[in-house]
XYZ file of C-alpha atoms in Angstrom:
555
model
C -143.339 -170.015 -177.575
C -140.304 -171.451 -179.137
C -137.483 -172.096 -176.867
C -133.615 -170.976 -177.465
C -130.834 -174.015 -177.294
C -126.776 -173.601 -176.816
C -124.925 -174.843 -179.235
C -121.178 -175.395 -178.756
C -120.075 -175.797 -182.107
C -115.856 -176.825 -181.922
C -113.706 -174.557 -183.821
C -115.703 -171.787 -183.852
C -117.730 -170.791 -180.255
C -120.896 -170.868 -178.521
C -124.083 -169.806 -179.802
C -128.085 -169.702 -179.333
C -130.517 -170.954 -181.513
C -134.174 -171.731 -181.898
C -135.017 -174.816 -180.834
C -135.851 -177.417 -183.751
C -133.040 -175.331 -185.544
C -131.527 -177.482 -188.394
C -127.863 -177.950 -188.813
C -127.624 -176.530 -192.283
C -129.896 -172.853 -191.329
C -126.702 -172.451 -188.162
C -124.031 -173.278 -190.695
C -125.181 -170.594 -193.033
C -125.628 -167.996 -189.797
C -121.746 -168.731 -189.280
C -118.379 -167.579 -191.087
C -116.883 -171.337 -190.189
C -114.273 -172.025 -192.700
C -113.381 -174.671 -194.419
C -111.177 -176.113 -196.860
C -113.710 -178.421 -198.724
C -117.162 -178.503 -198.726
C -118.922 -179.135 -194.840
C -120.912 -182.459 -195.525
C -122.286 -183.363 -192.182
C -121.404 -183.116 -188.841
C -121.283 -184.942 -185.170
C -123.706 -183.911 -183.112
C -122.513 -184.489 -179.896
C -120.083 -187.547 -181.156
C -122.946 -189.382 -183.687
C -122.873 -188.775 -187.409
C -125.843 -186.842 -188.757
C -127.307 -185.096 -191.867
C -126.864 -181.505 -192.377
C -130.648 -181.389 -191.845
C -130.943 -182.967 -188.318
C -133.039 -180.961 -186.086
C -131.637 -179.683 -182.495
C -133.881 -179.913 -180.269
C -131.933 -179.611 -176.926
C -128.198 -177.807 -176.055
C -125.588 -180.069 -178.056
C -121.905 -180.194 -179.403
C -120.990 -180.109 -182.880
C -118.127 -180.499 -185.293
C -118.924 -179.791 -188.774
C -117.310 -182.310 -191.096
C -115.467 -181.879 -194.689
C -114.614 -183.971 -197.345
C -111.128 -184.692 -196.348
C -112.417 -186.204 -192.480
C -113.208 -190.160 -193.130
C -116.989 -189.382 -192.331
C -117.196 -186.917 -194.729
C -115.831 -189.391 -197.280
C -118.688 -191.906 -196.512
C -121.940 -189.374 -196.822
C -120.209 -188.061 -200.035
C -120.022 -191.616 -201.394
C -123.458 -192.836 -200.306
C -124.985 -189.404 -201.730
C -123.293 -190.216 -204.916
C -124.353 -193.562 -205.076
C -128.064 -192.238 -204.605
C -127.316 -189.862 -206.952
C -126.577 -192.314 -209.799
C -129.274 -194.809 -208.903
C -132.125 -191.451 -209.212
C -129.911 -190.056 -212.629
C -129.844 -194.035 -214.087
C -134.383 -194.168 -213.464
C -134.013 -191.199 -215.798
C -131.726 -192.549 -218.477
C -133.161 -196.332 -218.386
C -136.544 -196.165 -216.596
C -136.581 -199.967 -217.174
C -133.486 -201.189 -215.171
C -132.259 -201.078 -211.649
C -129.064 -200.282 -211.043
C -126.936 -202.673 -208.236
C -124.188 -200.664 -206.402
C -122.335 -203.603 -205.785
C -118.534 -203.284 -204.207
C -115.684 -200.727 -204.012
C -112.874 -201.041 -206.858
C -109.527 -199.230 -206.743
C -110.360 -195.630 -206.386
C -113.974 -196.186 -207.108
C -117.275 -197.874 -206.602
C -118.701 -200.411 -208.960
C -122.175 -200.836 -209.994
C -124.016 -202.869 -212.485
C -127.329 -202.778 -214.399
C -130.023 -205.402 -212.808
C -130.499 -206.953 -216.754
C -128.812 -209.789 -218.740
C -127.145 -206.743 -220.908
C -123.992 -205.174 -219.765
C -124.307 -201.529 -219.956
C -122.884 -199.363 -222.901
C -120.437 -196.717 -222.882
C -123.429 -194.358 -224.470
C -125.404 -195.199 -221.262
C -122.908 -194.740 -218.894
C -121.896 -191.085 -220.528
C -126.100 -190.326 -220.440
C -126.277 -191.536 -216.656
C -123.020 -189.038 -216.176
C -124.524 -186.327 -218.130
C -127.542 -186.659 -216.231
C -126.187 -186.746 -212.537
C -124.515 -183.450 -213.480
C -127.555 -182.002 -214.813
C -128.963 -182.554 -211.432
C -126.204 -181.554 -209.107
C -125.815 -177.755 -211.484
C -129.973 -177.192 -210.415
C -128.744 -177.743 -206.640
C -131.616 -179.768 -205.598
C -132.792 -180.702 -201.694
C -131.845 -183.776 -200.305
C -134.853 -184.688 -197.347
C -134.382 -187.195 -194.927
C -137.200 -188.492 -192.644
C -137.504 -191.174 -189.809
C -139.739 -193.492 -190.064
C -140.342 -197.049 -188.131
C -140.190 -200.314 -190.014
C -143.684 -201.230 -190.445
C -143.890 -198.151 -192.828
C -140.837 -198.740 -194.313
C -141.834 -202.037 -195.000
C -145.678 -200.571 -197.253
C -143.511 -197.599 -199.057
C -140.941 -200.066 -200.595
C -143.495 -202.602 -201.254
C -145.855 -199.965 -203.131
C -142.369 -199.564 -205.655
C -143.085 -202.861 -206.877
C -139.271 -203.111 -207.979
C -137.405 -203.373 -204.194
C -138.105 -206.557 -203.091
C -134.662 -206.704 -201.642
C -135.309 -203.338 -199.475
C -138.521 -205.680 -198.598
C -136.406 -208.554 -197.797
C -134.309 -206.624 -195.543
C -136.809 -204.362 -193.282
C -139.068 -207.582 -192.565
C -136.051 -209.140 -190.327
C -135.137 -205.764 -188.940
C -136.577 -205.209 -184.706
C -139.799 -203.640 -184.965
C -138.539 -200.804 -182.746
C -135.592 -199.633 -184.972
C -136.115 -196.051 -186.670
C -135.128 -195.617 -190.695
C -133.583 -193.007 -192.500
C -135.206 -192.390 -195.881
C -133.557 -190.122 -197.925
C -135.411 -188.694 -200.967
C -134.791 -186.430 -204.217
C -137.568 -184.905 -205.638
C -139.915 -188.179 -205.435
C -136.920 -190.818 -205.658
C -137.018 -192.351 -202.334
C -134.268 -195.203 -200.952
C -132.872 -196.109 -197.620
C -129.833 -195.380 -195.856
C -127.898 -196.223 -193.152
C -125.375 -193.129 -193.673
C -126.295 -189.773 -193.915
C -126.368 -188.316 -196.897
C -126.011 -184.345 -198.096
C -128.141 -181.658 -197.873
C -128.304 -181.307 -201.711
C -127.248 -182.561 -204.860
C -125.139 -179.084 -205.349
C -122.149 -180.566 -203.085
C -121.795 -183.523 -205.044
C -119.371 -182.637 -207.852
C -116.103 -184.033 -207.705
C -116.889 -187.402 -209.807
C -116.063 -189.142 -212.910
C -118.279 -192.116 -213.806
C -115.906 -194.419 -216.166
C -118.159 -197.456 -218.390
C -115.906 -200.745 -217.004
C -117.752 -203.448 -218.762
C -120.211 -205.108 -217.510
C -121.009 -202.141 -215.574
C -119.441 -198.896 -214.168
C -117.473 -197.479 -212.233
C -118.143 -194.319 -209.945
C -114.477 -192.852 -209.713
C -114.253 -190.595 -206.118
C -111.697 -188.047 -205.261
C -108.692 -190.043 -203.237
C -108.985 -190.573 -199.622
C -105.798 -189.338 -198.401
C -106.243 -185.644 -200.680
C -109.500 -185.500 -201.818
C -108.595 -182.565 -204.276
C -107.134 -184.742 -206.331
C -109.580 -186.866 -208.611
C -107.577 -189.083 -211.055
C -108.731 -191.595 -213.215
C -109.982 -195.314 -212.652
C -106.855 -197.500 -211.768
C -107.943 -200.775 -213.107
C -106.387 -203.589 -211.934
C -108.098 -206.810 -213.199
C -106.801 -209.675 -210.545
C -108.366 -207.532 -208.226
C -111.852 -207.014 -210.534
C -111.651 -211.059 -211.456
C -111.428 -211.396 -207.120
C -114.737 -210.032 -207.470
C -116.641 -211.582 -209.986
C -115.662 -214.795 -208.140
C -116.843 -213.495 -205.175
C -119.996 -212.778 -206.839
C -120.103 -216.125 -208.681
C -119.551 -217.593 -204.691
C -122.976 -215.749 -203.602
C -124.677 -216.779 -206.708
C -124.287 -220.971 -205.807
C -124.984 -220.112 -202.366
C -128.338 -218.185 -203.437
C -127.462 -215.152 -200.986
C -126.536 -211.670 -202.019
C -127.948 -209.435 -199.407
C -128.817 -209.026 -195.864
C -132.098 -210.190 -195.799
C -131.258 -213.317 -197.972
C -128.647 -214.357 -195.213
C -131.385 -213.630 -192.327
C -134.131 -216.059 -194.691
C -131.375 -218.903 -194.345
C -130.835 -218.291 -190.302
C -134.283 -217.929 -189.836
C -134.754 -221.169 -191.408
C -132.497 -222.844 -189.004
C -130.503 -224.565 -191.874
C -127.286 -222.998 -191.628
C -125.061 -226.148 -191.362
C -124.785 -226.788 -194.995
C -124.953 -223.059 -195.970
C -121.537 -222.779 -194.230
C -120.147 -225.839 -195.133
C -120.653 -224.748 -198.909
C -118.966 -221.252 -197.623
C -116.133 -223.296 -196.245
C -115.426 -225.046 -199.169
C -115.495 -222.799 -201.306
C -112.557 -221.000 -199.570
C -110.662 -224.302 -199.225
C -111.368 -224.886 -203.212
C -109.761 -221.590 -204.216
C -106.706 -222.680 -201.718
C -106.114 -225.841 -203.489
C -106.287 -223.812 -206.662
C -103.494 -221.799 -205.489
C -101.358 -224.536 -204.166
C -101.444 -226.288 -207.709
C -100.204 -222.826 -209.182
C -97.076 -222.869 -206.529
C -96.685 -226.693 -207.113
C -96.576 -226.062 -210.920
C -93.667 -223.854 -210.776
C -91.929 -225.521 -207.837
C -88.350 -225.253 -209.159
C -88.389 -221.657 -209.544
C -90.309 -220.601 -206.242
C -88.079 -220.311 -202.976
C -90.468 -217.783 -201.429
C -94.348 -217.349 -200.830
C -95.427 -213.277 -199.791
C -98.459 -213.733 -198.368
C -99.682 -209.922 -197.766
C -102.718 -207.844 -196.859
C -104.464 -205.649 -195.002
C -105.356 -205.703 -191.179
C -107.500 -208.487 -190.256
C -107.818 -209.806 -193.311
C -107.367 -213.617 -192.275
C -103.229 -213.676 -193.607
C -102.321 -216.388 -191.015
C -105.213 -218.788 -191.423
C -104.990 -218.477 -194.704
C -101.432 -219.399 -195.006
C -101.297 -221.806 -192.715
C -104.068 -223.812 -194.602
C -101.994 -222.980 -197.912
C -99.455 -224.775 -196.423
C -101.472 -228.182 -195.988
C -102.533 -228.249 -199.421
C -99.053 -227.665 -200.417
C -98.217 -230.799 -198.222
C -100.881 -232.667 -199.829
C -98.988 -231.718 -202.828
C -96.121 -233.395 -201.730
C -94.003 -229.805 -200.861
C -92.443 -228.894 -198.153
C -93.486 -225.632 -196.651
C -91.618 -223.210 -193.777
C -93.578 -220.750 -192.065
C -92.696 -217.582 -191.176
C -94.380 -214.269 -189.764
C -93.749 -210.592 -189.988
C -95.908 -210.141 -186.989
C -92.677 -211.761 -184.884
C -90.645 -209.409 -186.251
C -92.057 -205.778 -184.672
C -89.739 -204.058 -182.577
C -90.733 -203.928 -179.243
C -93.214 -201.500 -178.138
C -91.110 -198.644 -176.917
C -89.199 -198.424 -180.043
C -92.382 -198.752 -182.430
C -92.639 -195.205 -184.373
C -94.859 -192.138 -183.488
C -97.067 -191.723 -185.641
C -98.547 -188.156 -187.434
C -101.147 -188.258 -184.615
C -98.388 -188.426 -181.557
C -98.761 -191.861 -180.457
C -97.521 -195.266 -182.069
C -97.937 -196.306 -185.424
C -98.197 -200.128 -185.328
C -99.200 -200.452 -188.905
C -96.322 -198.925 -190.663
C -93.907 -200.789 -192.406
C -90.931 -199.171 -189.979
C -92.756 -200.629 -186.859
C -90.701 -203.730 -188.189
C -87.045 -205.223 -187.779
C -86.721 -204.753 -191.823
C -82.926 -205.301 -191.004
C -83.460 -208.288 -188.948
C -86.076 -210.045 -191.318
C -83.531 -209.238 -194.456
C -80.990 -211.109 -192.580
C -83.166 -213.668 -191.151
C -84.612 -214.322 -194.979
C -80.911 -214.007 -196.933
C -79.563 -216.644 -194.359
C -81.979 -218.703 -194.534
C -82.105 -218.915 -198.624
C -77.880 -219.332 -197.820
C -78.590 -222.880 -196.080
C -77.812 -221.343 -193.038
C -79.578 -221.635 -189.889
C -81.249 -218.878 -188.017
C -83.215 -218.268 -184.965
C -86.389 -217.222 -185.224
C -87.978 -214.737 -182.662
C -91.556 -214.478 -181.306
C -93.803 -211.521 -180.566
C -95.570 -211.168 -177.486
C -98.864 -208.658 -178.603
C -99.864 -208.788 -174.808
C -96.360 -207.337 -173.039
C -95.475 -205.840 -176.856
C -91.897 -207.052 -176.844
C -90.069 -209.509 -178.720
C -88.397 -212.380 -177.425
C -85.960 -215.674 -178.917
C -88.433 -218.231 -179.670
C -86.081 -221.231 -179.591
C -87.214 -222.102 -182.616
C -84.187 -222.699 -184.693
C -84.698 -223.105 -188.684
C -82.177 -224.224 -192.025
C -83.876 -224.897 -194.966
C -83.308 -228.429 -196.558
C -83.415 -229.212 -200.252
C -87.066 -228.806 -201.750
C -88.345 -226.343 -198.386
C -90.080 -223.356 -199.358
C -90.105 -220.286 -197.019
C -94.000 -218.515 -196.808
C -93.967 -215.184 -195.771
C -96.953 -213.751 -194.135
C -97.717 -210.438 -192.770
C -99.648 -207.091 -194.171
C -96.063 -205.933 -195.650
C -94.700 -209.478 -197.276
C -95.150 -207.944 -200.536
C -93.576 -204.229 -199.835
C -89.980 -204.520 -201.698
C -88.280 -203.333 -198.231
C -88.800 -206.739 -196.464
C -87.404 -208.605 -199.613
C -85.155 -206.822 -201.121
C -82.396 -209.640 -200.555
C -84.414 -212.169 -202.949
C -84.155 -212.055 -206.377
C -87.575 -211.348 -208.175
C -87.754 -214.563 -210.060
C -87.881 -216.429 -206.978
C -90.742 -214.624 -205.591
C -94.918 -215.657 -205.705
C -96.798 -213.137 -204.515
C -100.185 -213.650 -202.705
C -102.718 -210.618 -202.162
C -105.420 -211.743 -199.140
C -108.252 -209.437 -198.051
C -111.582 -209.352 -197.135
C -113.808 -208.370 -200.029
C -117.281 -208.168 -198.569
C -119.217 -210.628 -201.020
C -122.584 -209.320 -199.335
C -124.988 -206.399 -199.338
C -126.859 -204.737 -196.781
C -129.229 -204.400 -200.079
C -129.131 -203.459 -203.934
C -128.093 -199.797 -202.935
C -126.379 -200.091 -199.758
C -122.982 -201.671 -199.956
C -120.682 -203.202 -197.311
C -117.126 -201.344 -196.967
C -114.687 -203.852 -196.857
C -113.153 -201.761 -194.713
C -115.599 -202.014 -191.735
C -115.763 -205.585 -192.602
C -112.240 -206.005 -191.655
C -112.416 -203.643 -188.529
C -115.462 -205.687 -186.748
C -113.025 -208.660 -187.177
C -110.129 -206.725 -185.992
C -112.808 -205.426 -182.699
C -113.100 -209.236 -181.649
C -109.486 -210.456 -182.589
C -108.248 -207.587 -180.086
C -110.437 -208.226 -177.244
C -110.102 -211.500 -177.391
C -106.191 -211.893 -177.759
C -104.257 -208.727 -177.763
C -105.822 -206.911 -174.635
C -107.393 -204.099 -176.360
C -111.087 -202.417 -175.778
C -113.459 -201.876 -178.462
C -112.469 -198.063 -177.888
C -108.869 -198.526 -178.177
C -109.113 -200.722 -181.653
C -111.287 -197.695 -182.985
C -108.993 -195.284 -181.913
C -106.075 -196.904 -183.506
C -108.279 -198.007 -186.929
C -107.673 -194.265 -188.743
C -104.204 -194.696 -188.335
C -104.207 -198.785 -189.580
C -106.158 -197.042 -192.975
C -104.031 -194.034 -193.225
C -101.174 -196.550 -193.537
C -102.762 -199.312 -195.587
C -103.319 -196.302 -198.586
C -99.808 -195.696 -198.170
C -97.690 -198.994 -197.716
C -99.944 -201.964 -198.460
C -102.803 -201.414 -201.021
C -99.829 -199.846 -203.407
C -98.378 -202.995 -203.831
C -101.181 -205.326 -204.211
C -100.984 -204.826 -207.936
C -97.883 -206.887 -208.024
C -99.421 -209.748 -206.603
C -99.041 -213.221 -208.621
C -102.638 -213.876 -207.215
C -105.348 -213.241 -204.851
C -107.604 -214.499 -202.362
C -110.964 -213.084 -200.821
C -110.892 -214.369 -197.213
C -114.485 -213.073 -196.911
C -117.181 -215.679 -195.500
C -120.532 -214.928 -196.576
C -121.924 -215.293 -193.024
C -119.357 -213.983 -191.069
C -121.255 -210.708 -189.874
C -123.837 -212.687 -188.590
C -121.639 -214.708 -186.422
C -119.341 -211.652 -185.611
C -122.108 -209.485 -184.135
C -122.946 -211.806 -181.841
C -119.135 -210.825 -180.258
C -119.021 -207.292 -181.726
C -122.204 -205.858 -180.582
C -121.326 -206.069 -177.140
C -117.888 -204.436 -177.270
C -119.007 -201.615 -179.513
C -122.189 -200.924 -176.826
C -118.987 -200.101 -174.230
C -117.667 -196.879 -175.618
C -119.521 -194.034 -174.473
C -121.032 -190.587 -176.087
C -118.211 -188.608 -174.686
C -115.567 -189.633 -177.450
C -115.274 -188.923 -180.612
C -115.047 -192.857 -181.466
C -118.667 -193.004 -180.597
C -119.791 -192.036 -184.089
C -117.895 -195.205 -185.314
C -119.309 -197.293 -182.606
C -122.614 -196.637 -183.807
C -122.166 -196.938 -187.305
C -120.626 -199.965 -186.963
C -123.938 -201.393 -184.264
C -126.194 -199.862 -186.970
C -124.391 -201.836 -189.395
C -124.808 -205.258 -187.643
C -128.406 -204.587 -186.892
C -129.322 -205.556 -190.411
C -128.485 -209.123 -189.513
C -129.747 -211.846 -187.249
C -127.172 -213.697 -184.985
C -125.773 -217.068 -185.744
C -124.449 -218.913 -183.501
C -120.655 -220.170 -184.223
C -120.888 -223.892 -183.310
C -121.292 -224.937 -187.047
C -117.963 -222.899 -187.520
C -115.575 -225.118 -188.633
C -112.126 -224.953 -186.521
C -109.824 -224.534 -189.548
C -112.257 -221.576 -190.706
C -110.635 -218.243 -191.480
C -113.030 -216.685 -188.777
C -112.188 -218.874 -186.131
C -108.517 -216.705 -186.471
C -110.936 -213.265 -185.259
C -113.872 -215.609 -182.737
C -111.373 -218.074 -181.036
C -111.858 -221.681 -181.145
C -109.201 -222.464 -183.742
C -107.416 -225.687 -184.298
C -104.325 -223.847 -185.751
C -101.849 -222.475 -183.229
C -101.442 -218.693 -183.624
């Protein structure tokens, strides 16, 4: 005899079900309301498909579009969409989902041809053919052994292949499938093809670009916002992975199982110090007209590191470099802003001394001396440093910080004196040809480690701050990357493999009774794909070493 399960379901009450009751069969028995479309859910605090089966009394929260979960099944069920609608249109070629762009996701064709604007319409066509007839979207668990025969009886996923063989034996799969299209996923995907309509699919030569509804109103979906320093970022990124011979997980796990990661790295290393030089030469070229450097990003994107070797190569170009960063000039703790959510908002633009830094910066371009004051992350006040500054003939003030290049924090400098420098971290690796890397999680397992390590934060308190660092990176920071003179990716091609070595352990401390526990394992589930490397070949002027500790700069 079937058994009857409670089911606390938040927003709504407690009810009784069958057991083995899926998630999607109780939605439909309830009135819940909803904005936009219910996507998936949390089942008490872990991120499933609408078709998980309950099997014992659980909590659950029924997620939309609009929550940041939401946003990621929607995305990976489009992108599985697209690669089953593309088989139809060109049964010959494999599509790559390859990196996020603007408001978007790019994706290529696996061929020497770039794809055609008559290709990309029939691919677009087609995926809306399929979402009108509503079809099922199955998932089923499976361990890696059989994982391993299904992909290898495709003939055409040798990097799905790749991956599983380096995966623990134990771990259980998710494959999700449309009629007989079958690929793997990490994230949960939708119930059905039905809920996957807000879309546009634009032809960006080479490839394409899957245009999503915006994060921050996601019933809004505007067109592609091309910005092409940020698209030639990533084609050099992608030229990067092709001389090291790695694009996905399991390529990366072939060269650590090897053992021969010292050169690997060193290769990684230089390529980043390369693209520095490169960017020093620009500055050096225009030397008369520069008096300031904005060196700006996103959280954890490796700012600092970055500028500091920036200003070495400038040295070695015989210029004269002064340091300076916005992180010195947040007001002290008590007088940071509240944020939307009730507590303080550390990553908005007002959490600075825009006053102070205005007259610290106008001074300073003056001839005039200033002090400049120091930050103390730990006790979250701010303090005289003793450092007193005056620029001499043929200094150069760099600016670093995630707001350098918002117009309130320079609005004393004339434009013409300005270079602008965009950093992130633009994940140059793939879990495999479908599943992409957000550079967003990227930047948050760095930003786990940096704030254990040096600013006195747990795992827990770091993922309960991240939705807030986002929500304020869409408004103040990626805005203004488009103005940027240049940019740099301060992604390492290895870096996951030496950050879950730090990462794993932190995340494994916050528990099932918070809501940050669905992160926590999305983020472990995320690392598992890779094997650990140890850090000792990591050099100590390495962009990482900023996040792991063992730096030779002083921070």
């Amino acid at each position: 005899m079937q058994g009857v399960i409670k089911v606390k379901i938040l927003g709504y009450g407690d009810i009784e079900v069958p057991s083995a009751s899926n998630l999607l069969d109780i939605l439909q028995r309830t009135d819940i309301k909803s904005k936009f479309p219910i996507i998936a859910a949390h089942v008490d605090n872990k991120l499933v498909s609408l078709r998980y089966r309950l099997l014992s009394d659980a909590t659950v929260k029924f997620i939309d579009l609009q929550h940041p979960d939401g946003q990621r099944v929607y995305e990976r069920s489009l992108e599985f969409l697209l690669t089953y609608a593309a088989q139809h249109v060109l049964p010959d070629t494999r599509i790559l989902v390859l990196h996020s762009y603007r408001n978007g996701i790019y994706c290529e064709a696996d061929r020497d041809e770039p794809l055609t604007e008559q290709e990309v319409k029939a691919i677009e066509d087609e995926m809306h053919r399929l979402i009108k007839m509503d079809i099922p979207i199955y998932v089923q668990a499976i361990d890696v052994e059989t994982g391993i025969k299904i992909f290898e009886s495709m003939g055409s996923r040798d990097d799905a292949v790749r991956l599983l063989r380096y995966m623990p034996e134990h771990q259980r799969l998710y494959l999700y499938r449309i009629n007989n299209f079958i690929d793997y996923s990490f994230i949960p995907m939708a119930p059905t093809t039905g809920l996957l309509s807000r879309f546009h699919l634009t032809h960006y030569p080479p490839g394409m670009v899957l245009v999503l509804p915006e994060k921050l109103d996601v019933s809004k979906l505007l067109p592609l916002k091309k910005q092409p320093k940020l698209f030639m970022t990533f084609a050099e990124s992608a030229r990067w992975a092709r001389i090291l011979g790695v694009h996905d997980a399991g390529s990366l796990n072939r060269v650590i199982s090897s053992g021969d990661v010292s050169e690997f790295i060193k290769i990684s290393e230089a390529l980043h110090e390369k693209r520095i030089a490169q960017i020093a030469d620009e500055i050096t070229k225009e030397y008369d007209r520069i008096k300031v450097v904005l060196i700006s990003g996103p959280s954890s994107s490796g700012k600092t590191t970055f500028t500091k070797r920036l200003a070495i190569q400038l040295r070695v170009n015989e210029r004269r470099p002064v340091l300076i960063s916005l992180d010195d000039y947040f007001l002290n703790r008590e007088d940071t802003p509240i944020g939307e959510d009730g507590k303080p908002d550390f990553d908005t633009v007002y959490a600075l001394d825009i006053d102070l830094f205005n007259s610290h910066l106008k001074a300073l371009l003056d001839g005039k001396e200033v002090e400049l004051p120091k930050f103390d992350f730990k006790l979250g006040r701010r303090f005289k440093s003793g450092r007193k500054l005056r620029l001499h003939p043929g200094e150069i003030v760099m600016v670093e910080g995630i707001h350098a290049l918002n117009p309130l924090l320079s609005q004393v400098v004339p434009q013409e004196v300005k270079y602008r420098i965009y950093v992130s971290a633009l994940t140059q690796i793939a879990i495999d040809a479908h599943n992409r890397i957000s550079t967003s999680d990227t930047r948050l397992i760095r930003r786990l480690v940096r704030d254990y390590l040096f600013r006195g934060h747990t795992a827990l308190d770091t993922l309960r701050m991240w939705p807030n660092v986002r929500k304020n990176e869409e408004k103040h920071i990626f805005p203004y990357q488009g103005q940027a003179d240049t940019m740099f990716n301060s992604a390492l091609i290895y870096e996951l493999a030496v950050l879950k070595l730090y990462a794993e352990p932190l995340l494994a401390t916050v528990t099932p009774d918070v809501p940050e526990y669905a992160d926590a394992v999305r983020l472990i589930t995320l690392l598992s794909h890779f094997l650990g490397m140890m850090p000792d070949e990591v050099p100590p002027t390495s962009i990482l070493r900023e996040f792991i500790g063992g730096s030779s700069f002083k921070y």
